[in-house]
mmCIF file of C-alpha atoms and ligand atoms in Angstrom:
data_model
loop_
_atom_site.group_PDB
_atom_site.id
_atom_site.type_symbol
_atom_site.label_atom_id
_atom_site.label_comp_id
_atom_site.label_asym_id
_atom_site.label_seq_id
_atom_site.Cartn_x
_atom_site.Cartn_y
_atom_site.Cartn_z
ATOM 1 C CA MET A 257 45.955 -13.802 1.622
ATOM 2 C CA GLU A 258 45.826 -14.457 5.326
ATOM 3 C CA ILE A 259 45.022 -18.161 6.131
ATOM 4 C CA TYR A 260 43.999 -19.188 9.713
ATOM 5 C CA ASP A 261 43.328 -23.048 10.539
ATOM 6 C CA ASN A 262 40.652 -23.937 13.133
ATOM 7 C CA TYR A 263 39.410 -20.389 13.378
ATOM 8 C CA SER A 264 36.718 -19.254 15.948
ATOM 9 C CA LEU A 265 33.694 -17.990 14.043
ATOM 10 C CA LYS A 266 31.951 -16.350 17.092
ATOM 11 C CA GLY A 267 32.838 -13.010 15.704
ATOM 12 C CA LEU A 268 31.918 -13.734 12.208
ATOM 13 C CA ASN A 269 28.361 -14.529 12.610
ATOM 14 C CA THR A 270 25.642 -12.094 13.986
ATOM 15 C CA PHE A 271 24.110 -15.047 15.889
ATOM 16 C CA GLY A 272 27.111 -15.040 17.932
ATOM 17 C CA ILE A 273 27.298 -19.013 17.746
ATOM 18 C CA ASP A 274 30.465 -20.538 18.948
ATOM 19 C CA VAL A 275 31.898 -22.889 16.297
ATOM 20 C CA ARG A 276 35.060 -23.212 14.302
ATOM 21 C CA ALA A 277 35.991 -23.479 10.732
ATOM 22 C CA ARG A 278 38.790 -25.753 9.568
ATOM 23 C CA ARG A 279 40.031 -22.891 7.619
ATOM 24 C CA VAL A 280 39.290 -19.090 6.764
ATOM 25 C CA ILE A 281 40.748 -17.348 4.281
ATOM 26 C CA PHE A 282 40.820 -13.389 4.203
ATOM 27 C CA LEU A 283 41.595 -11.829 1.083
ATOM 28 C CA ARG A 284 43.508 -8.764 1.498
ATOM 29 C CA GLY A 285 43.338 -5.372 -0.129
ATOM 30 C CA SER A 286 40.299 -3.081 -0.476
ATOM 31 C CA THR A 287 38.509 -4.371 -3.531
ATOM 32 C CA LEU A 288 38.575 -0.984 -5.058
ATOM 33 C CA ASP A 289 41.386 1.288 -3.590
ATOM 34 C CA GLU A 290 43.862 -1.542 -3.697
ATOM 35 C CA PRO A 291 42.593 -3.779 -6.599
ATOM 36 C CA PHE A 292 46.068 -5.024 -7.439
ATOM 37 C CA ARG A 293 46.674 -6.320 -3.994
ATOM 38 C CA PHE A 294 43.230 -7.826 -3.939
ATOM 39 C CA MET A 295 43.438 -9.347 -7.304
ATOM 40 C CA TYR A 296 46.734 -10.703 -6.272
ATOM 41 C CA ASP A 297 45.191 -12.496 -3.409
ATOM 42 C CA VAL A 298 42.398 -13.748 -5.645
ATOM 43 C CA GLU A 299 44.866 -15.350 -8.063
ATOM 44 C CA GLU A 300 46.739 -16.910 -5.158
ATOM 45 C CA LEU A 301 43.235 -18.419 -3.835
ATOM 46 C CA LEU A 302 42.380 -19.561 -7.242
ATOM 47 C CA LYS A 303 45.810 -21.410 -7.401
ATOM 48 C CA SER A 304 45.399 -22.980 -3.992
ATOM 49 C CA ASP A 305 43.507 -26.199 -3.254
ATOM 50 C CA PHE A 306 40.439 -24.714 -1.475
ATOM 51 C CA ARG A 307 38.275 -26.421 -3.836
ATOM 52 C CA GLN A 308 39.242 -29.870 -2.115
ATOM 53 C CA ALA A 309 37.061 -29.242 0.718
ATOM 54 C CA PRO A 310 33.627 -27.491 1.160
ATOM 55 C CA TYR A 311 33.816 -23.715 0.895
ATOM 56 C CA MET A 312 31.790 -20.695 1.114
ATOM 57 C CA VAL A 313 32.336 -16.977 0.654
ATOM 58 C CA ILE A 314 31.045 -15.121 3.563
ATOM 59 C CA GLY A 315 30.049 -11.548 4.144
ATOM 60 C CA GLU A 316 29.435 -10.228 7.791
ATOM 61 C CA GLY A 317 27.691 -13.414 8.693
ATOM 62 C CA SER A 318 24.287 -11.621 9.436
ATOM 63 C CA ASN A 319 22.231 -14.228 7.647
ATOM 64 C CA LEU A 320 24.092 -17.515 8.683
ATOM 65 C CA VAL A 321 23.354 -20.210 11.227
ATOM 66 C CA PHE A 322 26.197 -22.619 11.668
ATOM 67 C CA THR A 323 24.878 -25.848 13.495
ATOM 68 C CA LYS A 324 28.296 -27.294 13.907
ATOM 69 C CA ASP A 325 31.935 -26.825 13.084
ATOM 70 C CA TYR A 326 32.584 -25.861 9.413
ATOM 71 C CA GLU A 327 34.677 -28.486 7.921
ATOM 72 C CA GLY A 328 35.987 -26.560 4.989
ATOM 73 C CA THR A 329 37.143 -23.073 4.093
ATOM 74 C CA LEU A 330 35.239 -19.825 4.500
ATOM 75 C CA ILE A 331 36.519 -17.036 2.205
ATOM 76 C CA LYS A 332 36.061 -13.384 3.456
ATOM 77 C CA ILE A 333 37.096 -10.380 1.196
ATOM 78 C CA GLY A 334 39.003 -7.256 2.315
ATOM 79 C CA GLU A 335 37.873 -3.849 3.301
ATOM 80 C CA ALA A 336 35.725 -1.980 1.192
ATOM 81 C CA VAL A 337 35.477 1.536 -0.078
ATOM 82 C CA PHE A 338 33.349 3.197 -2.631
ATOM 83 C CA HIS A 339 33.719 5.290 -5.621
ATOM 84 C CA GLY A 340 30.954 7.647 -6.718
ATOM 85 C CA ASP A 341 31.602 9.380 -9.979
ATOM 86 C CA GLY A 342 28.076 10.968 -9.738
ATOM 87 C CA SER A 343 27.668 10.959 -13.464
ATOM 88 C CA SER A 344 24.696 10.042 -15.248
ATOM 89 C CA ARG A 345 24.927 7.203 -17.482
ATOM 90 C CA ARG A 346 23.746 8.196 -20.897
ATOM 91 C CA GLY A 347 25.052 11.821 -21.252
ATOM 92 C CA ASP A 348 23.412 15.057 -20.717
ATOM 93 C CA ASN A 349 19.897 13.845 -21.815
ATOM 94 C CA ASP A 350 19.899 11.270 -19.036
ATOM 95 C CA VAL A 351 19.405 13.232 -16.003
ATOM 96 C CA HIS A 352 17.599 11.007 -13.979
ATOM 97 C CA TYR A 353 20.081 8.732 -12.507
ATOM 98 C CA ARG A 354 23.263 8.898 -10.181
ATOM 99 C CA TYR A 355 25.809 5.930 -9.958
ATOM 100 C CA LEU A 356 27.815 4.879 -7.162
ATOM 101 C CA THR A 357 30.424 2.056 -7.360
ATOM 102 C CA VAL A 358 31.209 0.205 -4.132
ATOM 103 C CA GLY A 359 33.415 -2.693 -2.872
ATOM 104 C CA ALA A 360 31.508 -5.499 -1.968
ATOM 105 C CA ARG A 361 32.438 -5.337 1.750
ATOM 106 C CA MET A 362 30.734 -1.832 2.157
ATOM 107 C CA LEU A 363 28.266 -2.133 4.918
ATOM 108 C CA THR A 364 24.933 -1.531 3.469
ATOM 109 C CA ASP A 365 23.878 1.010 6.204
ATOM 110 C CA GLU A 366 27.173 2.839 5.643
ATOM 111 C CA MET A 367 26.354 2.886 2.043
ATOM 112 C CA VAL A 368 22.921 4.443 2.544
ATOM 113 C CA ARG A 369 24.412 7.155 5.004
ATOM 114 C CA ILE A 370 26.686 8.046 2.261
ATOM 115 C CA SER A 371 23.935 8.277 -0.270
ATOM 116 C CA VAL A 372 21.877 10.558 1.998
ATOM 117 C CA GLY A 373 25.023 12.848 2.354
ATOM 118 C CA TYR A 374 25.408 12.961 -1.454
ATOM 119 C CA LYS A 375 21.640 13.438 -1.761
ATOM 120 C CA TYR A 376 21.309 10.462 -4.212
ATOM 121 C CA TYR A 377 17.951 8.866 -3.689
ATOM 122 C CA GLY A 378 16.463 5.457 -3.641
ATOM 123 C CA MET A 379 18.127 3.378 -0.939
ATOM 124 C CA GLU A 380 17.117 5.338 2.143
ATOM 125 C CA ASN A 381 14.371 2.739 3.021
ATOM 126 C CA LEU A 382 17.150 0.113 3.245
ATOM 127 C CA SER A 383 18.619 2.055 6.334
ATOM 128 C CA ALA A 384 19.880 0.054 9.435
ATOM 129 C CA ILE A 385 19.992 -3.129 7.409
ATOM 130 C CA PRO A 386 22.935 -5.343 8.822
ATOM 131 C CA GLY A 387 25.503 -6.967 6.555
ATOM 132 C CA ASN A 388 27.293 -5.802 3.538
ATOM 133 C CA ILE A 389 26.402 -4.878 -0.169
ATOM 134 C CA GLY A 390 27.725 -7.980 -1.662
ATOM 135 C CA ALA A 391 25.374 -10.208 0.729
ATOM 136 C CA ALA A 392 22.667 -7.769 0.120
ATOM 137 C CA VAL A 393 22.878 -8.510 -3.468
ATOM 138 C CA VAL A 394 23.147 -12.190 -2.959
ATOM 139 C CA GLN A 395 19.785 -12.189 -0.929
ATOM 140 C CA ASN A 396 18.235 -9.479 -2.701
ATOM 141 C CA VAL A 397 17.722 -7.776 0.641
ATOM 142 C CA GLY A 398 14.547 -5.671 1.009
ATOM 143 C CA ALA A 399 12.707 -3.675 3.670
ATOM 144 C CA TYR A 400 10.033 -1.111 3.723
ATOM 145 C CA GLY A 401 9.246 -1.163 0.088
ATOM 146 C CA VAL A 402 12.609 -1.302 -1.461
ATOM 147 C CA GLU A 403 14.608 -4.303 -2.605
ATOM 148 C CA MET A 404 18.507 -4.388 -3.795
ATOM 149 C CA LYS A 405 16.961 -5.316 -7.430
ATOM 150 C CA ASP A 406 15.593 -1.734 -7.591
ATOM 151 C CA ILE A 407 18.948 -0.017 -7.271
ATOM 152 C CA VAL A 408 21.546 -2.472 -8.625
ATOM 153 C CA GLU A 409 22.850 -1.440 -12.044
ATOM 154 C CA THR A 410 25.699 -4.052 -12.469
ATOM 155 C CA VAL A 411 27.526 -6.647 -10.233
ATOM 156 C CA ASP A 412 31.189 -7.726 -10.727
ATOM 157 C CA ALA A 413 31.972 -11.201 -9.686
ATOM 158 C CA ILE A 414 34.991 -13.727 -10.141
ATOM 159 C CA ASP A 415 34.055 -17.176 -11.216
ATOM 160 C CA LEU A 416 35.708 -19.456 -8.338
ATOM 161 C CA MET A 417 35.320 -22.351 -10.797
ATOM 162 C CA SER A 418 36.941 -21.103 -13.743
ATOM 163 C CA GLY A 419 38.874 -18.057 -12.462
ATOM 164 C CA GLY A 420 37.399 -15.819 -14.821
ATOM 165 C CA GLN A 421 35.674 -12.387 -14.300
ATOM 166 C CA ARG A 422 32.091 -11.349 -15.093
ATOM 167 C CA SER A 423 30.044 -8.254 -15.010
ATOM 168 C CA PHE A 424 26.300 -9.051 -14.577
ATOM 169 C CA THR A 425 23.434 -6.703 -15.478
ATOM 170 C CA ALA A 426 20.467 -6.413 -12.930
ATOM 171 C CA GLU A 427 18.543 -8.625 -15.076
ATOM 172 C CA GLU A 428 21.058 -11.269 -15.368
ATOM 173 C CA CYS A 429 21.246 -11.253 -11.543
ATOM 174 C CA ALA A 430 17.839 -13.020 -11.790
ATOM 175 C CA PHE A 431 16.665 -11.308 -8.570
ATOM 176 C CA GLY A 432 13.616 -12.890 -6.814
ATOM 177 C CA TYR A 433 12.128 -12.398 -3.311
ATOM 178 C CA ARG A 434 15.288 -12.840 -1.128
ATOM 179 C CA THR A 435 17.227 -14.782 -3.827
ATOM 180 C CA SER A 436 19.354 -14.279 -6.831
ATOM 181 C CA LEU A 437 21.509 -16.154 -9.365
ATOM 182 C CA PHE A 438 24.408 -15.807 -6.865
ATOM 183 C CA LYS A 439 22.213 -17.555 -4.088
ATOM 184 C CA GLN A 440 21.052 -20.346 -6.589
ATOM 185 C CA GLN A 441 24.656 -20.821 -7.655
ATOM 186 C CA ALA A 442 26.089 -20.628 -4.231
ATOM 187 C CA GLY A 443 29.973 -21.300 -4.022
ATOM 188 C CA ARG A 444 30.331 -20.253 -7.808
ATOM 189 C CA TRP A 445 30.657 -16.367 -7.625
ATOM 190 C CA LEU A 446 32.699 -14.088 -5.339
ATOM 191 C CA ILE A 447 31.043 -10.685 -5.748
ATOM 192 C CA TRP A 448 33.673 -7.829 -5.258
ATOM 193 C CA ARG A 449 32.318 -4.806 -6.783
ATOM 194 C CA VAL A 450 28.647 -3.391 -7.161
ATOM 195 C CA LYS A 451 27.444 -0.469 -9.015
ATOM 196 C CA LEU A 452 24.235 1.173 -7.683
ATOM 197 C CA ARG A 453 21.861 3.367 -9.499
ATOM 198 C CA LEU A 454 20.281 6.141 -7.651
ATOM 199 C CA ASN A 455 17.996 8.761 -8.403
ATOM 200 C CA LYS A 456 18.659 12.494 -9.009
ATOM 201 C CA GLU A 457 15.322 13.440 -7.973
ATOM 202 C CA PHE A 458 13.591 12.536 -4.647
ATOM 203 C CA ARG A 459 10.560 10.424 -4.815
ATOM 204 C CA PRO A 460 9.899 8.888 -1.491
ATOM 205 C CA ILE A 461 8.562 5.402 -1.469
ATOM 206 C CA LEU A 462 6.116 5.306 1.104
ATOM 207 C CA THR A 463 4.305 2.172 -0.085
ATOM 208 C CA TYR A 464 4.947 0.036 3.118
ATOM 209 C CA LYS A 465 2.070 0.498 5.419
ATOM 210 C CA ALA A 466 4.141 0.766 8.774
ATOM 211 C CA LEU A 467 6.345 3.542 7.212
ATOM 212 C CA ALA A 468 3.281 5.614 5.813
ATOM 213 C CA ASP A 469 1.474 5.124 9.157
ATOM 214 C CA GLU A 470 4.489 6.390 11.314
ATOM 215 C CA LEU A 471 4.910 9.449 8.942
ATOM 216 C CA GLN A 472 1.147 10.249 9.400
ATOM 217 C CA ARG A 473 1.518 9.631 13.117
ATOM 218 C CA ARG A 474 3.996 12.382 13.178
ATOM 219 C CA GLY A 475 2.250 14.618 10.891
ATOM 220 C CA ILE A 476 4.830 14.611 8.166
ATOM 221 C CA GLY A 477 3.177 15.069 4.634
ATOM 222 C CA GLU A 478 6.286 15.306 2.326
ATOM 223 C CA PRO A 479 9.236 13.681 4.169
ATOM 224 C CA THR A 480 12.825 14.504 3.352
ATOM 225 C CA GLN A 481 15.355 11.653 2.618
ATOM 226 C CA GLN A 482 16.939 11.955 5.998
ATOM 227 C CA GLN A 483 13.555 11.696 7.595
ATOM 228 C CA VAL A 484 12.726 8.659 5.784
ATOM 229 C CA ARG A 485 16.147 7.274 6.808
ATOM 230 C CA ASP A 486 15.566 8.159 10.412
ATOM 231 C CA ILE A 487 12.093 6.754 10.691
ATOM 232 C CA VAL A 488 13.066 3.574 9.074
ATOM 233 C CA THR A 489 16.015 3.037 11.313
ATOM 234 C CA GLU A 490 13.694 3.783 14.272
ATOM 235 C CA LEU A 491 11.075 1.318 13.131
ATOM 236 C CA ARG A 492 13.540 -1.285 12.562
ATOM 237 C CA TRP A 493 15.324 -1.080 15.758
ATOM 238 C CA SER A 494 12.080 -0.745 17.806
ATOM 239 C CA LYS A 495 11.234 -4.354 16.524
ATOM 240 C CA LEU A 496 14.685 -6.028 16.415
ATOM 241 C CA PRO A 497 17.214 -7.002 19.019
ATOM 242 C CA ARG A 498 20.304 -4.884 19.550
ATOM 243 C CA PRO A 499 23.104 -6.746 18.209
ATOM 244 C CA GLU A 500 25.321 -5.793 21.233
ATOM 245 C CA GLU A 501 22.790 -7.470 23.500
ATOM 246 C CA TYR A 502 21.541 -10.479 21.573
ATOM 247 C CA GLY A 503 22.486 -12.291 18.516
ATOM 248 C CA SER A 504 20.223 -12.867 15.720
ATOM 249 C CA ALA A 505 19.944 -12.991 11.885
ATOM 250 C CA GLY A 506 17.162 -10.626 11.321
ATOM 251 C CA SER A 507 14.055 -12.379 9.897
ATOM 252 C CA PHE A 508 14.655 -16.091 10.180
ATOM 253 C CA PHE A 509 11.808 -17.019 7.963
ATOM 254 C CA LYS A 510 10.734 -15.705 4.458
ATOM 255 C CA ASN A 511 6.926 -14.482 4.169
ATOM 256 C CA PRO A 512 5.266 -17.495 2.513
ATOM 257 C CA VAL A 513 3.611 -17.312 -0.743
ATOM 258 C CA VAL A 514 0.591 -19.732 -0.666
ATOM 259 C CA ASP A 515 -2.022 -20.788 -3.221
ATOM 260 C CA GLU A 516 -5.279 -18.479 -3.934
ATOM 261 C CA VAL A 517 -7.611 -20.985 -2.035
ATOM 262 C CA LEU A 518 -5.550 -21.202 1.088
ATOM 263 C CA ALA A 519 -4.936 -17.256 1.124
ATOM 264 C CA THR A 520 -8.741 -16.804 0.672
ATOM 265 C CA ASN A 521 -9.871 -19.348 3.149
ATOM 266 C CA LEU A 522 -7.169 -18.005 5.774
ATOM 267 C CA LYS A 523 -8.438 -14.336 5.290
ATOM 268 C CA LYS A 524 -11.985 -15.425 5.758
ATOM 269 C CA GLU A 525 -11.098 -17.101 9.046
ATOM 270 C CA TYR A 526 -8.811 -14.438 10.286
ATOM 271 C CA PRO A 527 -9.986 -11.016 8.828
ATOM 272 C CA ASP A 528 -7.134 -9.352 10.701
ATOM 273 C CA MET A 529 -4.485 -11.360 8.925
ATOM 274 C CA PRO A 530 -2.092 -9.296 6.673
ATOM 275 C CA LEU A 531 -2.215 -10.456 3.113
ATOM 276 C CA TYR A 532 0.033 -8.976 0.440
ATOM 277 C CA PRO A 533 -0.255 -9.045 -3.358
ATOM 278 C CA GLY A 534 0.408 -12.480 -4.927
ATOM 279 C CA ASN A 535 -1.027 -14.222 -1.992
ATOM 280 C CA LYS A 536 1.986 -13.527 0.109
ATOM 281 C CA LEU A 537 1.241 -13.914 4.110
ATOM 282 C CA SER A 538 3.251 -12.493 6.945
ATOM 283 C CA ALA A 539 5.255 -15.183 8.643
ATOM 284 C CA GLY A 540 5.510 -12.886 11.532
ATOM 285 C CA TRP A 541 2.006 -12.644 11.968
ATOM 286 C CA LEU A 542 1.320 -16.599 11.591
ATOM 287 C CA ILE A 543 4.099 -17.247 14.166
ATOM 288 C CA ASP A 544 2.797 -14.705 16.520
ATOM 289 C CA ARG A 545 -0.678 -16.118 16.276
ATOM 290 C CA ALA A 546 0.472 -19.535 16.808
ATOM 291 C CA GLY A 547 1.673 -18.372 20.220
ATOM 292 C CA TRP A 548 5.363 -18.430 19.766
ATOM 293 C CA LYS A 549 6.297 -14.790 20.373
ATOM 294 C CA GLY A 550 8.535 -14.324 23.169
ATOM 295 C CA ARG A 551 8.915 -18.010 24.006
ATOM 296 C CA THR A 552 12.491 -19.849 24.369
ATOM 297 C CA LEU A 553 13.452 -23.321 23.559
ATOM 298 C CA GLY A 554 16.758 -24.068 25.282
ATOM 299 C CA HIS A 555 18.942 -21.017 24.724
ATOM 300 C CA ALA A 556 17.072 -19.949 21.465
ATOM 301 C CA GLY A 557 14.079 -17.579 21.613
ATOM 302 C CA VAL A 558 11.351 -15.615 19.646
ATOM 303 C CA TRP A 559 11.946 -12.109 19.631
ATOM 304 C CA PRO A 560 9.182 -10.693 21.893
ATOM 305 C CA LYS A 561 8.570 -7.796 19.701
ATOM 306 C CA GLN A 562 8.866 -9.497 16.282
ATOM 307 C CA ALA A 563 7.858 -13.044 16.006
ATOM 308 C CA LEU A 564 9.879 -13.542 12.600
ATOM 309 C CA VAL A 565 13.066 -13.070 14.523
ATOM 310 C CA LEU A 566 14.816 -15.856 16.328
ATOM 311 C CA TYR A 567 17.455 -14.619 18.630
ATOM 312 C CA ASN A 568 20.374 -16.050 20.796
ATOM 313 C CA ALA A 569 19.293 -15.677 24.355
ATOM 314 C CA GLY A 570 22.679 -16.650 25.756
ATOM 315 C CA GLY A 571 25.262 -19.249 24.698
ATOM 316 C CA CYS A 572 22.837 -20.810 22.156
ATOM 317 C CA THR A 573 23.972 -23.390 19.871
ATOM 318 C CA GLY A 574 22.945 -23.442 16.012
ATOM 319 C CA GLN A 575 21.170 -26.769 16.486
ATOM 320 C CA GLU A 576 19.084 -25.080 19.160
ATOM 321 C CA VAL A 577 17.984 -22.326 16.716
ATOM 322 C CA VAL A 578 17.234 -24.996 14.130
ATOM 323 C CA ASP A 579 15.250 -27.050 16.838
ATOM 324 C CA LEU A 580 13.217 -23.911 17.647
ATOM 325 C CA ALA A 581 12.633 -23.073 13.922
ATOM 326 C CA GLN A 582 11.512 -26.638 13.320
ATOM 327 C CA ALA A 583 9.085 -26.593 16.257
ATOM 328 C CA ILE A 584 7.537 -23.273 14.921
ATOM 329 C CA LYS A 585 7.440 -24.463 11.351
ATOM 330 C CA LYS A 586 5.544 -27.804 12.454
ATOM 331 C CA ASP A 587 3.100 -25.951 14.533
ATOM 332 C CA VAL A 588 2.474 -23.228 11.986
ATOM 333 C CA LYS A 589 1.743 -26.027 9.344
ATOM 334 C CA GLN A 590 -0.771 -27.592 11.970
ATOM 335 C CA LYS A 591 -2.624 -24.393 12.680
ATOM 336 C CA PHE A 592 -2.730 -22.596 9.286
ATOM 337 C CA GLY A 593 -1.804 -25.323 6.785
ATOM 338 C CA VAL A 594 1.122 -22.930 5.593
ATOM 339 C CA THR A 595 4.859 -24.114 5.307
ATOM 340 C CA LEU A 596 7.544 -21.754 6.366
ATOM 341 C CA GLU A 597 10.805 -21.502 4.786
ATOM 342 C CA PRO A 598 13.979 -20.052 6.396
ATOM 343 C CA GLU A 599 15.388 -16.926 5.005
ATOM 344 C CA ALA A 600 18.471 -17.308 7.178
ATOM 345 C CA ILE A 601 21.147 -19.975 5.558
ATOM 346 C CA ILE A 602 21.590 -22.998 7.603
ATOM 347 C CA ILE A 603 24.842 -24.552 7.523
HETATM 348 N N1 LIG B 876 3.261 -9.225 12.597
HETATM 349 C C1 LIG B 876 2.558 -9.519 13.829
HETATM 350 N N2 LIG B 876 3.319 -10.012 14.869
HETATM 351 C C2 LIG B 876 4.654 -10.024 14.767
HETATM 352 C C3 LIG B 876 5.417 -9.527 13.722
HETATM 353 C C4 LIG B 876 4.536 -9.085 12.593
HETATM 354 O O1 LIG B 876 1.300 -9.571 13.879
HETATM 355 O O2 LIG B 876 5.316 -10.446 15.719
HETATM 356 C C5 LIG B 876 2.434 -8.486 11.709
HETATM 357 C C6 LIG B 876 2.467 -7.011 11.717
HETATM 358 O O3 LIG B 876 1.457 -6.426 12.600
HETATM 359 C C7 LIG B 876 2.333 -6.636 10.282
HETATM 360 C C8 LIG B 876 2.881 -7.648 9.466
HETATM 361 O O4 LIG B 876 3.001 -8.758 10.348
HETATM 362 O O5 LIG B 876 1.018 -6.484 9.847
HETATM 363 C C9 LIG B 876 4.229 -7.496 8.749
HETATM 364 O O6 LIG B 876 5.203 -7.214 9.773
HETATM 365 P P1 LIG B 876 6.547 -6.139 9.543
HETATM 366 O O7 LIG B 876 5.946 -4.907 8.933
HETATM 367 O O8 LIG B 876 7.364 -6.161 10.792
HETATM 368 O O9 LIG B 876 7.405 -6.974 8.409
HETATM 369 P P2 LIG B 876 7.606 -8.273 8.133
HETATM 370 O O10 LIG B 876 6.946 -8.873 7.046
HETATM 371 O O11 LIG B 876 7.357 -9.088 9.286
HETATM 372 C C10 LIG B 876 9.450 -7.884 6.406
HETATM 373 C C11 LIG B 876 10.924 -8.316 6.116
HETATM 374 C C12 LIG B 876 11.936 -7.596 7.198
HETATM 375 C C13 LIG B 876 11.745 -6.119 6.859
HETATM 376 C C14 LIG B 876 10.358 -5.655 6.894
HETATM 377 C C15 LIG B 876 9.983 -4.163 6.608
HETATM 378 C C16 LIG B 876 10.881 -10.579 5.297
HETATM 379 C C17 LIG B 876 11.095 -11.905 5.583
HETATM 380 N N3 LIG B 876 11.052 -9.675 6.252
HETATM 381 O O12 LIG B 876 9.154 -8.401 7.723
HETATM 382 O O13 LIG B 876 13.188 -7.963 6.563
HETATM 383 O O14 LIG B 876 12.578 -5.265 7.613
HETATM 384 O O15 LIG B 876 9.416 -6.442 6.107
HETATM 385 O O16 LIG B 876 10.100 -3.952 5.330
HETATM 386 O O17 LIG B 876 10.636 -10.307 4.014
HETATM 387 C C18 LIG B 876 15.058 -9.388 7.035
HETATM 388 O O18 LIG B 876 14.868 -9.856 5.877
HETATM 389 O O19 LIG B 876 15.894 -9.709 7.756
HETATM 390 C C19 LIG B 876 14.255 -8.369 7.646
HETATM 391 C C20 LIG B 876 14.301 -7.855 8.834
#
């Protein structure tokens, strides 16, 4: 493994926050193509004293906000490749699914691109999501009507406490809205391999209103997989900052779930407020309505095209992001009685 002390994290988080970690460990070897090298490094890691200080496994850093220097060890895994055997799981009679096995560091969008090339269906709605597949599992990332939980078959992880290995079924991953067992037991599991279950037949998922509206606007009745990918990509980029221009962590808050009474009252007062099944509200709408869209506080801002996204307006610190988030949270609570919780992980 490669060990660096007092390492700058500016390039290891998409917010571009300029702090340092006391130590960063890179595990070498592709998790699939060079498993011996990778496992050798894992062995070395497990034998080392990394547990004596705080530690964290990080992906591409697309959902992290560092508020200060990290006084511990960050662990990052090596390059990722993928294996697609293309076989269906239960022999000739099960013709529904195609499986792809992928190293945890494979970028999610790259994986979508590959799946489209193979004509394996089911993850095209996750196009243009930043970060890698391992992190997408941890967060149960979702967009445009599809979540990781819908396409995960198994997840292989190393128990950093005991050193043992374990394979989890999707059910054992305990997926919820932007959460999983791996998020709940943060620090315990190092995900290194994920098996995806995709469909052999294309059944586009067009339940998400913005996607359905856009298809209708373009007069596309039966989209191809590539068209879904292209439109989702365009929709996302029309709302989010370009990473090369402004750092961000995508949605900063989760869409809040409230009780029935509050949901009903708010809907009565604001008939145009989006209300999703299970009394889930739109954090973006609430923040927008509270007047925060496009505002900045210090060097942190609320993205002018999507109020759910906080961004680095230039040289911003993690603390400035947190201060802005707290001001928004307080205001939304006062105006609507709704408590917002961050989706991003604040460290
Ligand atoms: N809205 C506003 N003003 C805003 C933003 C949104 O009024 O500034 C309204 C929109 O008009 C729309 C509703 O809020 O009626 C929902 O907006 P949008 O479709 O943009 O989706 P979202 O609920 O804000 C969620 C995910 C995104 C994901 C999109 C598309 C969460 C926290 N966010 O956003 O995920 O891409 O749906 O599926 O669930 C992420 O997790 O990082 C992320 C970007």
